[in-house]
Amino acid sequence: MSNEITLLVNGETRSCSSQILLPDLLQQLGFNPRLVAVEYNGEILHRQFWQETKIQAGDRLEVVTIVGGG
């Protein structure tokens, strides 16, 4: 039996291990957690809550990369 769950990331179906924390998922997907903002199931998720956010099957994430410059 697999511990894989599916979720939507930026409109694409992705799979990850169950019980993964948000920062670990972001790194697994290739995002730099310091350079992104995350919308979690329709709400902006403040960074202070990332470490306690366990990804659940069916979650919807929108990950926006913050671009610096001028």
mmCIF file of C-alpha atoms in Angstrom:
data_model
loop_
_atom_site.group_PDB
_atom_site.id
_atom_site.type_symbol
_atom_site.label_atom_id
_atom_site.label_comp_id
_atom_site.label_asym_id
_atom_site.label_seq_id
_atom_site.Cartn_x
_atom_site.Cartn_y
_atom_site.Cartn_z
ATOM 1 C CA MET A 1 0.000 0.000 0.000
ATOM 2 C CA SER A 2 1.244 3.440 -0.922
ATOM 3 C CA ASN A 3 1.326 6.509 1.281
ATOM 4 C CA GLU A 4 0.906 8.753 -1.752
ATOM 5 C CA ILE A 5 -1.776 11.412 -1.894
ATOM 6 C CA THR A 6 -2.797 13.662 -4.775
ATOM 7 C CA LEU A 7 -3.296 17.401 -4.701
ATOM 8 C CA LEU A 8 -3.463 20.333 -7.112
ATOM 9 C CA VAL A 9 -0.448 22.609 -7.426
ATOM 10 C CA ASN A 10 -0.905 25.601 -9.724
ATOM 11 C CA GLY A 11 -3.722 23.753 -11.481
ATOM 12 C CA GLU A 12 -1.738 20.533 -12.068
ATOM 13 C CA THR A 13 -2.361 17.245 -10.305
ATOM 14 C CA ARG A 14 0.680 16.248 -8.282
ATOM 15 C CA SER A 15 1.394 13.452 -5.860
ATOM 16 C CA CYS A 16 3.413 13.486 -2.677
ATOM 17 C CA SER A 17 3.787 11.412 0.450
ATOM 18 C CA SER A 18 1.049 11.756 3.023
ATOM 19 C CA GLN A 19 1.857 13.701 6.190
ATOM 20 C CA ILE A 20 4.397 15.887 4.339
ATOM 21 C CA LEU A 21 4.780 19.411 5.692
ATOM 22 C CA LEU A 22 4.315 22.368 3.368
ATOM 23 C CA PRO A 23 7.977 23.539 3.358
ATOM 24 C CA ASP A 24 9.149 20.012 2.496
ATOM 25 C CA LEU A 25 6.618 19.758 -0.328
ATOM 26 C CA LEU A 26 7.729 23.109 -1.754
ATOM 27 C CA GLN A 27 11.342 21.958 -1.825
ATOM 28 C CA GLN A 28 10.358 18.599 -3.336
ATOM 29 C CA LEU A 29 8.570 20.477 -6.135
ATOM 30 C CA GLY A 30 11.635 22.631 -6.788
ATOM 31 C CA PHE A 31 10.467 25.887 -5.185
ATOM 32 C CA ASN A 32 12.689 27.923 -2.914
ATOM 33 C CA PRO A 33 10.468 28.340 0.172
ATOM 34 C CA ARG A 34 12.050 31.735 0.896
ATOM 35 C CA LEU A 35 10.992 33.096 -2.489
ATOM 36 C CA VAL A 36 7.359 32.042 -2.784
ATOM 37 C CA ALA A 37 3.921 32.980 -1.508
ATOM 38 C CA VAL A 38 1.371 30.201 -1.018
ATOM 39 C CA GLU A 39 -2.394 30.165 -1.382
ATOM 40 C CA TYR A 40 -3.700 27.097 0.438
ATOM 41 C CA ASN A 41 -7.251 25.985 -0.415
ATOM 42 C CA GLY A 42 -8.209 29.511 -1.461
ATOM 43 C CA GLU A 43 -6.565 31.409 1.406
ATOM 44 C CA ILE A 44 -3.179 33.103 1.564
ATOM 45 C CA LEU A 45 -1.214 31.050 4.073
ATOM 46 C CA HIS A 46 1.079 33.180 6.186
ATOM 47 C CA ARG A 47 4.623 31.864 6.460
ATOM 48 C CA GLN A 48 4.376 31.494 10.245
ATOM 49 C CA PHE A 49 1.908 28.613 9.730
ATOM 50 C CA TRP A 50 3.895 26.705 7.097
ATOM 51 C CA GLN A 51 5.748 24.444 9.547
ATOM 52 C CA GLU A 52 2.499 23.203 11.077
ATOM 53 C CA THR A 53 0.631 22.731 7.777
ATOM 54 C CA LYS A 54 0.414 19.066 6.780
ATOM 55 C CA ILE A 55 -0.654 18.529 3.201
ATOM 56 C CA GLN A 56 -3.894 16.536 2.862
ATOM 57 C CA ALA A 57 -5.295 14.643 -0.112
ATOM 58 C CA GLY A 58 -7.247 16.980 -2.378
ATOM 59 C CA ASP A 59 -5.588 20.191 -1.152
ATOM 60 C CA ARG A 60 -5.284 23.026 -3.666
ATOM 61 C CA LEU A 61 -2.096 25.065 -3.665
ATOM 62 C CA GLU A 62 -1.225 28.075 -5.747
ATOM 63 C CA VAL A 63 2.472 28.838 -5.450
ATOM 64 C CA VAL A 64 3.651 32.233 -6.671
ATOM 65 C CA THR A 65 7.343 32.964 -7.058
ATOM 66 C CA ILE A 66 8.414 36.354 -5.788
ATOM 67 C CA VAL A 67 10.641 38.090 -8.295
ATOM 68 C CA GLY A 68 12.916 40.904 -7.192
ATOM 69 C CA GLY A 69 14.442 43.535 -9.370
ATOM 70 C CA GLY A 70 13.712 46.905 -10.704
#
